[in-house]
PDB file of C-alpha atoms in Angstrom:
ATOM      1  CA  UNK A   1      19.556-158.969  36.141  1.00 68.00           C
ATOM      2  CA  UNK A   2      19.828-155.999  38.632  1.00 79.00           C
ATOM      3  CA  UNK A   3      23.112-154.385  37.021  1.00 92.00           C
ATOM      4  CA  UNK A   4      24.756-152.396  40.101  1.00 96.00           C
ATOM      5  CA  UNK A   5      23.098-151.861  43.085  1.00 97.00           C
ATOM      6  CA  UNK A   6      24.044-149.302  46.206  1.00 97.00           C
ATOM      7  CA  UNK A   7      22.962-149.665  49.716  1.00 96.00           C
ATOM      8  CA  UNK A   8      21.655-147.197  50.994  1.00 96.00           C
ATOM      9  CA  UNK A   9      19.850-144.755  48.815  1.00 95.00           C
ATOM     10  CA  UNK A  10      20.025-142.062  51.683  1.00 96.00           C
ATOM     11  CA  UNK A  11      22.093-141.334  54.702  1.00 96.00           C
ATOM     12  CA  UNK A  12      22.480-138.678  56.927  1.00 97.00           C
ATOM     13  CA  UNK A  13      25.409-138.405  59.846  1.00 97.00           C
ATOM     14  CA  UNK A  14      26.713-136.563  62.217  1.00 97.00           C
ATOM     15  CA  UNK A  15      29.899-135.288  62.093  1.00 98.00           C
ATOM     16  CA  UNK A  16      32.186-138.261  63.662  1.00 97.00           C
ATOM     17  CA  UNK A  17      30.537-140.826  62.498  1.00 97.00           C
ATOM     18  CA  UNK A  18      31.471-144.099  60.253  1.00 97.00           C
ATOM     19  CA  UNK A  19      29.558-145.969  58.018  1.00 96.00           C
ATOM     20  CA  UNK A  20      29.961-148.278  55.021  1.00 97.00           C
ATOM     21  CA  UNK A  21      27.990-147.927  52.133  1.00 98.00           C
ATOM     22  CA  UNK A  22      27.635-150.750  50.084  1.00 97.00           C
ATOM     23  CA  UNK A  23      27.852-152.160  46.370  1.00 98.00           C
ATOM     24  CA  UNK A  24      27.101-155.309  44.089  1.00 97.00           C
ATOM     25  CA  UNK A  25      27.030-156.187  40.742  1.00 96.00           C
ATOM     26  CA  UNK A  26      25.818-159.463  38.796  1.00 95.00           C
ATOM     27  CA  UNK A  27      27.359-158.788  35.538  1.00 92.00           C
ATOM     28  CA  UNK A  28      30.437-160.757  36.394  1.00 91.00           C
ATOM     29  CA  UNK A  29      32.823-157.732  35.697  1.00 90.00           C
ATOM     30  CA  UNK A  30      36.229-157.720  36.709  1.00 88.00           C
ATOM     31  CA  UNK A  31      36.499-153.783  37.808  1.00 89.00           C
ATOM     32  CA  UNK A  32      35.028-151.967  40.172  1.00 93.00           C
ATOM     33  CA  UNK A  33      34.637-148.250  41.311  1.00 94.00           C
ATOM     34  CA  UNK A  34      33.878-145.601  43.834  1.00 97.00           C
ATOM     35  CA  UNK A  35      33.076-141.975  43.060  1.00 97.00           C
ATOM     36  CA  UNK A  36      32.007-139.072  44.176  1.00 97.00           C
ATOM     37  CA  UNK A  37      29.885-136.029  42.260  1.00 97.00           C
ATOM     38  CA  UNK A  38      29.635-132.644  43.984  1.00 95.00           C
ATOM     39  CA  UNK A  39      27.346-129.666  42.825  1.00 86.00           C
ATOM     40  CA  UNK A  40      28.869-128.293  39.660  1.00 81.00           C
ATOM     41  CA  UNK A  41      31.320-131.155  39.282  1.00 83.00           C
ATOM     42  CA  UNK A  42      31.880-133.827  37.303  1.00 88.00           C
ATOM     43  CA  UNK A  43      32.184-136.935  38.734  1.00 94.00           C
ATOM     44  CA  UNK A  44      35.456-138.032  40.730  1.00 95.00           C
ATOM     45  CA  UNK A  45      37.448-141.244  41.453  1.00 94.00           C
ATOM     46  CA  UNK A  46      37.608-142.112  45.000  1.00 96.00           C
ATOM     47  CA  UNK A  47      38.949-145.859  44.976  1.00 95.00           C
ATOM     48  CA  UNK A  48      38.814-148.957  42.719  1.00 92.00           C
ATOM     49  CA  UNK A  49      39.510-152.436  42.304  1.00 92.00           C
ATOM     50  CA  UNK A  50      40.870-153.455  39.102  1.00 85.00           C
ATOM     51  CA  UNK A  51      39.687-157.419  40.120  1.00 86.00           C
ATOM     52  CA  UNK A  52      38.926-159.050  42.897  1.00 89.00           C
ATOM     53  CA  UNK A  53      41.826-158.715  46.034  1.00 89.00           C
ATOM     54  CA  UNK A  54      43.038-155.578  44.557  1.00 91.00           C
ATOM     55  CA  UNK A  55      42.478-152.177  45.237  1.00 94.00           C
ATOM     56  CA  UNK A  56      43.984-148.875  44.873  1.00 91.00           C
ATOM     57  CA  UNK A  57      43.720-145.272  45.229  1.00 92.00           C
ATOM     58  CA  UNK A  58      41.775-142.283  42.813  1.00 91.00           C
ATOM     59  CA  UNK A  59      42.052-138.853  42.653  1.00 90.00           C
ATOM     60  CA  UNK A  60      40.529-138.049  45.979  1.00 95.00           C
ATOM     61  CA  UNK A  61      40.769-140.918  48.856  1.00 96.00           C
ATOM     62  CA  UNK A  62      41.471-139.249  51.766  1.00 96.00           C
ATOM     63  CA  UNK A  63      38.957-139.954  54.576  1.00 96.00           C
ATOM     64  CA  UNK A  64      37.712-143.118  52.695  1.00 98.00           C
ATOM     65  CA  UNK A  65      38.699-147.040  52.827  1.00 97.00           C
ATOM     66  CA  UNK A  66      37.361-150.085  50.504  1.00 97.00           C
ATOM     67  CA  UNK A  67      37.097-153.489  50.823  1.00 97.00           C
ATOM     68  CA  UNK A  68      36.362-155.671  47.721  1.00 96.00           C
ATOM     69  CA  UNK A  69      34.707-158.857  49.651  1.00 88.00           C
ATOM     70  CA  UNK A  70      34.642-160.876  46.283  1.00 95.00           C
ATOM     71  CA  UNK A  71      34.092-160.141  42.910  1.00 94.00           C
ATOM     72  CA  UNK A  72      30.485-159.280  43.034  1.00 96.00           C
ATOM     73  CA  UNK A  73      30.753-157.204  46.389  1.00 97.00           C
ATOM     74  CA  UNK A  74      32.696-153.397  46.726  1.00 97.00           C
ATOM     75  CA  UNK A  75      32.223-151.109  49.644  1.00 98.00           C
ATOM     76  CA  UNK A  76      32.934-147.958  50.789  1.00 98.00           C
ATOM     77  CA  UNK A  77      33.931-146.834  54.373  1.00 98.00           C
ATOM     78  CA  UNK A  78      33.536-143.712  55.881  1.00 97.00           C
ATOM     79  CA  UNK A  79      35.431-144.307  59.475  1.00 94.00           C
ATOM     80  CA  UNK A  80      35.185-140.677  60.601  1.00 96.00           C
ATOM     81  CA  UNK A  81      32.894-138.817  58.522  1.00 96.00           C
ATOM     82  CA  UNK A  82      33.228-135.130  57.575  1.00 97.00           C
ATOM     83  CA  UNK A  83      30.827-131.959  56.281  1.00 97.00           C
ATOM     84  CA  UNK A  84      33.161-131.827  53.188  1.00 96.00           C
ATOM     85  CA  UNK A  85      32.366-135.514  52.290  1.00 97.00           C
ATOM     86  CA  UNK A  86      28.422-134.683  51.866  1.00 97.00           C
ATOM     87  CA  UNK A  87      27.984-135.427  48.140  1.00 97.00           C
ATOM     88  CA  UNK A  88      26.517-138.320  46.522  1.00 97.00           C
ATOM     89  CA  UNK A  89      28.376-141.629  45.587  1.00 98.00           C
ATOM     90  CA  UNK A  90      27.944-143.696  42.805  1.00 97.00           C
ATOM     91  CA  UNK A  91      29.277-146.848  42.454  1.00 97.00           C
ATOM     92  CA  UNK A  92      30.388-148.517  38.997  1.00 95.00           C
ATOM     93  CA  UNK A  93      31.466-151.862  37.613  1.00 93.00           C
ATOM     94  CA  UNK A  94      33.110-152.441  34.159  1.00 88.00           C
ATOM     95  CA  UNK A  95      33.962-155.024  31.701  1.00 79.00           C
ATOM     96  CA  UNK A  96      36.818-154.686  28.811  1.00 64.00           C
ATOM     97  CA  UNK A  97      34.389-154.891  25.681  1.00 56.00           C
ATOM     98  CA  UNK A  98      35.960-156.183  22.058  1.00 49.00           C
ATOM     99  CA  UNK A  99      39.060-153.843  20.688  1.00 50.00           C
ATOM    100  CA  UNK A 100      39.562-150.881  23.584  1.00 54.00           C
ATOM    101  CA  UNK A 101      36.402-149.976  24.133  1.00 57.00           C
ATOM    102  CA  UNK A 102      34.004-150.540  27.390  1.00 70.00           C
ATOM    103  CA  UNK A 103      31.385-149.039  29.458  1.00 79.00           C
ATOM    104  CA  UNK A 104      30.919-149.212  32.650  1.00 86.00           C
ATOM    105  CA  UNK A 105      27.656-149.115  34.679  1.00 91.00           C
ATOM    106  CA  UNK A 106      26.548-147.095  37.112  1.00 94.00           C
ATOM    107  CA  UNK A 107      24.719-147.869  40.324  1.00 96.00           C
ATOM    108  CA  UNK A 108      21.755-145.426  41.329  1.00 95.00           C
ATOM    109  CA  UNK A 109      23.875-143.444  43.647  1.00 96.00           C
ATOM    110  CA  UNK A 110      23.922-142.882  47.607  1.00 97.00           C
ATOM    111  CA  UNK A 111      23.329-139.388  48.666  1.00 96.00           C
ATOM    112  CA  UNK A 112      24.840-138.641  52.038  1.00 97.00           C
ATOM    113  CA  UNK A 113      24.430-135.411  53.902  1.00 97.00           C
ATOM    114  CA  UNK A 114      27.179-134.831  57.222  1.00 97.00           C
ATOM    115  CA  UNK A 115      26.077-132.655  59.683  1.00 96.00           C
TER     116      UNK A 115
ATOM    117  CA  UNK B   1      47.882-135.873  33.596  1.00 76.00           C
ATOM    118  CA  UNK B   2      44.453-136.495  31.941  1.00 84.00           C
ATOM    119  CA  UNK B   3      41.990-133.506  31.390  1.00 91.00           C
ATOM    120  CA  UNK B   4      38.713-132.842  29.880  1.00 95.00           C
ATOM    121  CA  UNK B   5      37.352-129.721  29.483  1.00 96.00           C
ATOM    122  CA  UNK B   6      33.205-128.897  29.475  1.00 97.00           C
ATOM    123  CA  UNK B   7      33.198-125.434  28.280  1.00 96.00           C
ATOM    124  CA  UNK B   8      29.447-125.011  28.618  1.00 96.00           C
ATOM    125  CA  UNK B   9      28.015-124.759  31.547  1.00 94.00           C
ATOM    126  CA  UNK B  10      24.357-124.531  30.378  1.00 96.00           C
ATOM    127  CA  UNK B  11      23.028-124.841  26.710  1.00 97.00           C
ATOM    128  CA  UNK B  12      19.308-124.320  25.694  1.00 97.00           C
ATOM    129  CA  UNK B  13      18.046-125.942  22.200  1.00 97.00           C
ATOM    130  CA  UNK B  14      14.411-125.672  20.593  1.00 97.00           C
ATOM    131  CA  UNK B  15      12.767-129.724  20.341  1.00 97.00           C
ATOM    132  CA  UNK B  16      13.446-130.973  16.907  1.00 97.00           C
ATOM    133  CA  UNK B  17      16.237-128.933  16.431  1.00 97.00           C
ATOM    134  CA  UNK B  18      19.986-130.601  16.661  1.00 98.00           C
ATOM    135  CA  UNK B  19      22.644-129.467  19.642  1.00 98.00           C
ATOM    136  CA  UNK B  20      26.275-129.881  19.928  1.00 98.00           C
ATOM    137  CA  UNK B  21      27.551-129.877  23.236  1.00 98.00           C
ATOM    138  CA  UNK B  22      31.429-129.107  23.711  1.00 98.00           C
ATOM    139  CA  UNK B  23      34.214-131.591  24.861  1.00 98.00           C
ATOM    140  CA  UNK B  24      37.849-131.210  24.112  1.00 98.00           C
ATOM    141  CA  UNK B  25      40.485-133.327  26.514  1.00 96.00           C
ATOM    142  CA  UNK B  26      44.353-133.732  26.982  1.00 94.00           C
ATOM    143  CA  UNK B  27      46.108-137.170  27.316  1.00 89.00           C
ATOM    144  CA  UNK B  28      49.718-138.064  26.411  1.00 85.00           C
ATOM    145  CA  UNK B  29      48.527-141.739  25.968  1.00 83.00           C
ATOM    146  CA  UNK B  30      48.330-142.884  22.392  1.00 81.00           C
ATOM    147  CA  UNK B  31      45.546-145.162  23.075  1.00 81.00           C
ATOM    148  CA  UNK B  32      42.329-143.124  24.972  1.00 86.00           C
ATOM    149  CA  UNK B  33      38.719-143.690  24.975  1.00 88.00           C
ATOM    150  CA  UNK B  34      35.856-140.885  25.225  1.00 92.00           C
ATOM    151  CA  UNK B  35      32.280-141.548  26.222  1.00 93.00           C
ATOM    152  CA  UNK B  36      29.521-139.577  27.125  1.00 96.00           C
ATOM    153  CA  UNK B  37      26.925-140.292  30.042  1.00 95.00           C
ATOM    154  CA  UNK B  38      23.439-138.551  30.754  1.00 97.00           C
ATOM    155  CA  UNK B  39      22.029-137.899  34.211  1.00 96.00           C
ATOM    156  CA  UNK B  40      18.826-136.550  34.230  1.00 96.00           C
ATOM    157  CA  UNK B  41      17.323-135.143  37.284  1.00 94.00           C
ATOM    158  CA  UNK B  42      16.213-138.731  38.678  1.00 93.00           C
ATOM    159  CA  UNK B  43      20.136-139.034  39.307  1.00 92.00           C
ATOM    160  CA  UNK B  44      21.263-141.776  37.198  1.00 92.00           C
ATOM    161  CA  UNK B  45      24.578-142.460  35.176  1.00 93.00           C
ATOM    162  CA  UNK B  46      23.308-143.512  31.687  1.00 93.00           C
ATOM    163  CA  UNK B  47      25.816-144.513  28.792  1.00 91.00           C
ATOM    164  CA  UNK B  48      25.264-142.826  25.487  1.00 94.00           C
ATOM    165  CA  UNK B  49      28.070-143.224  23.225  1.00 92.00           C
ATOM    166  CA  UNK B  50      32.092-144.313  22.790  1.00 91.00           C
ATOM    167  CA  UNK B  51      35.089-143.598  20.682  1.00 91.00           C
ATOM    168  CA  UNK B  52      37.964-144.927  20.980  1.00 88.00           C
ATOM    169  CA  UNK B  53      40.962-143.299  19.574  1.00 87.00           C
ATOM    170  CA  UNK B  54      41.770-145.455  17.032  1.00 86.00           C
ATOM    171  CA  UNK B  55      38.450-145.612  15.475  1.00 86.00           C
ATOM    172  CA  UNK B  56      38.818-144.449  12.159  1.00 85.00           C
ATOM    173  CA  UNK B  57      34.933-143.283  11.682  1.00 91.00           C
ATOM    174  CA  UNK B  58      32.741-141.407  14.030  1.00 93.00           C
ATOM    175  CA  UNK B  59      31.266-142.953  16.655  1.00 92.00           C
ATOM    176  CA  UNK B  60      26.805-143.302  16.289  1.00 94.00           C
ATOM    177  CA  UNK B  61      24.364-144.276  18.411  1.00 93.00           C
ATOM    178  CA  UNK B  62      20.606-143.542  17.574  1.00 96.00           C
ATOM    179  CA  UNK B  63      20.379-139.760  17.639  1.00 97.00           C
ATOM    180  CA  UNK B  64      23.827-139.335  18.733  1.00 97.00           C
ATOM    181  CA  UNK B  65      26.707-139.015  16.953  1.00 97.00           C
ATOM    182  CA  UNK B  66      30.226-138.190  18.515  1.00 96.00           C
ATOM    183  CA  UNK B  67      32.267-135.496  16.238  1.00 95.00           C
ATOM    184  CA  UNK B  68      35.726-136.487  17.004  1.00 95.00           C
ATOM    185  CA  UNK B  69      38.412-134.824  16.072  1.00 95.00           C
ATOM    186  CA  UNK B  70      41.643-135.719  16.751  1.00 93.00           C
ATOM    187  CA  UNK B  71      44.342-133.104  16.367  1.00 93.00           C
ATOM    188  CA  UNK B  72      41.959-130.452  17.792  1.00 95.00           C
ATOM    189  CA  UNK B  73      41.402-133.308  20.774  1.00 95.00           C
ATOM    190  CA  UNK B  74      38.018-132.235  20.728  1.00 97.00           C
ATOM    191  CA  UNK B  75      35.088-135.304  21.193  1.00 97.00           C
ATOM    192  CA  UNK B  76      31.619-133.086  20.699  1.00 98.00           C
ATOM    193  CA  UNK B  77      27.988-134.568  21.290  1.00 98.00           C
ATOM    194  CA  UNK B  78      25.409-134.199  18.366  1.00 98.00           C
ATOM    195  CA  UNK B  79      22.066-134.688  19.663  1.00 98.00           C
ATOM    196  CA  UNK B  80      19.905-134.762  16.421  1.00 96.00           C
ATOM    197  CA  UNK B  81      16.037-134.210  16.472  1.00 96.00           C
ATOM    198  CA  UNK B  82      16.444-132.773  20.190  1.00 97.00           C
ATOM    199  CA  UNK B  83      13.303-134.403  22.814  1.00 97.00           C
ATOM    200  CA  UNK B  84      12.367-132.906  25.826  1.00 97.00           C
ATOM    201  CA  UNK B  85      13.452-136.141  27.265  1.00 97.00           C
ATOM    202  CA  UNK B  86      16.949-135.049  26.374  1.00 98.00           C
ATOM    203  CA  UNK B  87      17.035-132.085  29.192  1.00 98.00           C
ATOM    204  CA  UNK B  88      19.744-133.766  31.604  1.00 97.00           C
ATOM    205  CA  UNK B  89      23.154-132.828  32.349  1.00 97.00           C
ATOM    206  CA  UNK B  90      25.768-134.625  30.164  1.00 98.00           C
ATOM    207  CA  UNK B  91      29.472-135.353  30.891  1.00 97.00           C
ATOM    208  CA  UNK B  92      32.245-135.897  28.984  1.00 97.00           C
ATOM    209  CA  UNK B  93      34.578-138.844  30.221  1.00 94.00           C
ATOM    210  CA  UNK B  94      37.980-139.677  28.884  1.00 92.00           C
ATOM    211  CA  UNK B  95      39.225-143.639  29.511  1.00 84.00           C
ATOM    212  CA  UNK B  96      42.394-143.938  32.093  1.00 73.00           C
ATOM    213  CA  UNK B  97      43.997-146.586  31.727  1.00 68.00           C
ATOM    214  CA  UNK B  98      47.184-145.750  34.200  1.00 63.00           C
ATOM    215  CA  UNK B  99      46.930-148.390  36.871  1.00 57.00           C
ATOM    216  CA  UNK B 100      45.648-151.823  35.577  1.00 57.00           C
ATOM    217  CA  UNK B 101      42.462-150.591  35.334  1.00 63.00           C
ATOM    218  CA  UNK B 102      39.751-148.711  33.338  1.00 69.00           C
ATOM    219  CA  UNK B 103      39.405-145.818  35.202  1.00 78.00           C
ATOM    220  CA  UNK B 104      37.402-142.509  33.796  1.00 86.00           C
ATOM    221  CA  UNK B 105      37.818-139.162  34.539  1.00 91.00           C
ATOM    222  CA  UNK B 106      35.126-136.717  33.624  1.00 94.00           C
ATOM    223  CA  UNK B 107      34.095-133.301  32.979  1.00 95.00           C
ATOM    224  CA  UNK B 108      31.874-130.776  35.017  1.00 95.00           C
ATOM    225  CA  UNK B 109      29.096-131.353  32.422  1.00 96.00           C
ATOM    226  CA  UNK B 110      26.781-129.136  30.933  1.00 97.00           C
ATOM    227  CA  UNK B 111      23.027-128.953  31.536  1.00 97.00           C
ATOM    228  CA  UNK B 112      20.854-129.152  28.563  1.00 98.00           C
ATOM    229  CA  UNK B 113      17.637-127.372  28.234  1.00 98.00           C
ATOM    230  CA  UNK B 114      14.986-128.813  25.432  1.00 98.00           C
ATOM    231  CA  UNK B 115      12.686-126.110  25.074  1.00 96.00           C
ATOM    232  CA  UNK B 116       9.101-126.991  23.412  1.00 95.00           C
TER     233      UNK B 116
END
């Protein structure tokens, strides 16, 4: 059982460049999410899926588009990318637990540097 | 529009010794949940502890226990018996629910220093 995993650990680009980063999970959840953490900040809601063929916009999705591919599968484009989107990006899936409580669980992260 | 607030940047604590770290937040929904999460330096997101507002006692897990206090909207993290494995940066997240979906929305953290 791998939880959430993130593809790739480490990524550098130039300034113009796309790429996707990628994310599963196996723990059948419903919800899935992108964000971002920058030095000295918390971290911050890019895009997520509530379930599977839905997705909608966090607090900061400019320059960024997602695809949820199924229910195990949520990734993250960059088409253009930008210095300002250097930070690293964590990827999260979550479950509604008993009463109103849940976690949700956190991939290992992606840290991307744009030069 | 949701808010929580990390008012301490940094906090040192001799091991053994117990630590509160600060987290008040600002909803208008009756129904909210507040967690905390630990990252240490290796990077990852690790759960540590929920209440939910409704929960009528405060939330324990272990060595952690989750001071909640309502009308001050104030959620603080008691670390008993501190370990240096408890040196990480810890964040404060509230539960947004706005949306369909269970969306969180965090603080800037504060960095936690167990001194031996």
């Amino acid at each position: 059982n791998a939880g959430v995993t993130q593809t790739p650990k480490f990524q550098v680009l130039k300034t113009g460049q796309s790429m996707t980063l990628q994310c599963a999970q196996d723990m059948n959840h419903n919800s899935m999410y992108w964000y971002r953490q920058d030095p000295g900040m918390g971290l911050r809601l890019i895009y997520y899926s509530a379930s599977e063929g839905t997705t909608d916009k966090g607090e900061v999705p400019n320059g960024y588009n997602v695809s949820r591919l199924n229910k195990r599968e949520f990734s993250l484009r960059l088409e253009s990318a930008a210095p300002s989107q250097t930070s690293v990006y964590f990827c999260a899936s979550s479950e509604v637990r008993s009463g109103d409580g849940y976690e949700q669980y956190f991939g290992p992260g992606t840290r991307l540097t744009v030069t | 529009a949701q808010k929580i607030t990390q008012t301490q940047p940094g906090m040192f604590v001799q091991e053994k010794e117990a630590v509160t770290l600060d987290c008040t937040y600002d909803t208008s929904d009756p129904s909210y949940g507040l967690f905390w999460y630990k990252q240490p330096s290796s990077g990852e997101m690790i759960f540590l502890i929920y209440q939910g507002s409704y929960d009528q006692q405060n939330a324990t897990e272990g060595r952690y226990s989750l001071n909640f206090q309502k009308a001050r909207k104030s959620a603080n993290l008691v670390i008993s018996a501190s370990q240096l494995g408890d040196s990480a940066m810890y964040f404060c997240a509230m539960r947004n629910t706005q949306g369909g979906s269970e969306k969180l929305v965090f603080g800037k953290g504060t960095k936690l220093t167990v001194n031996p």
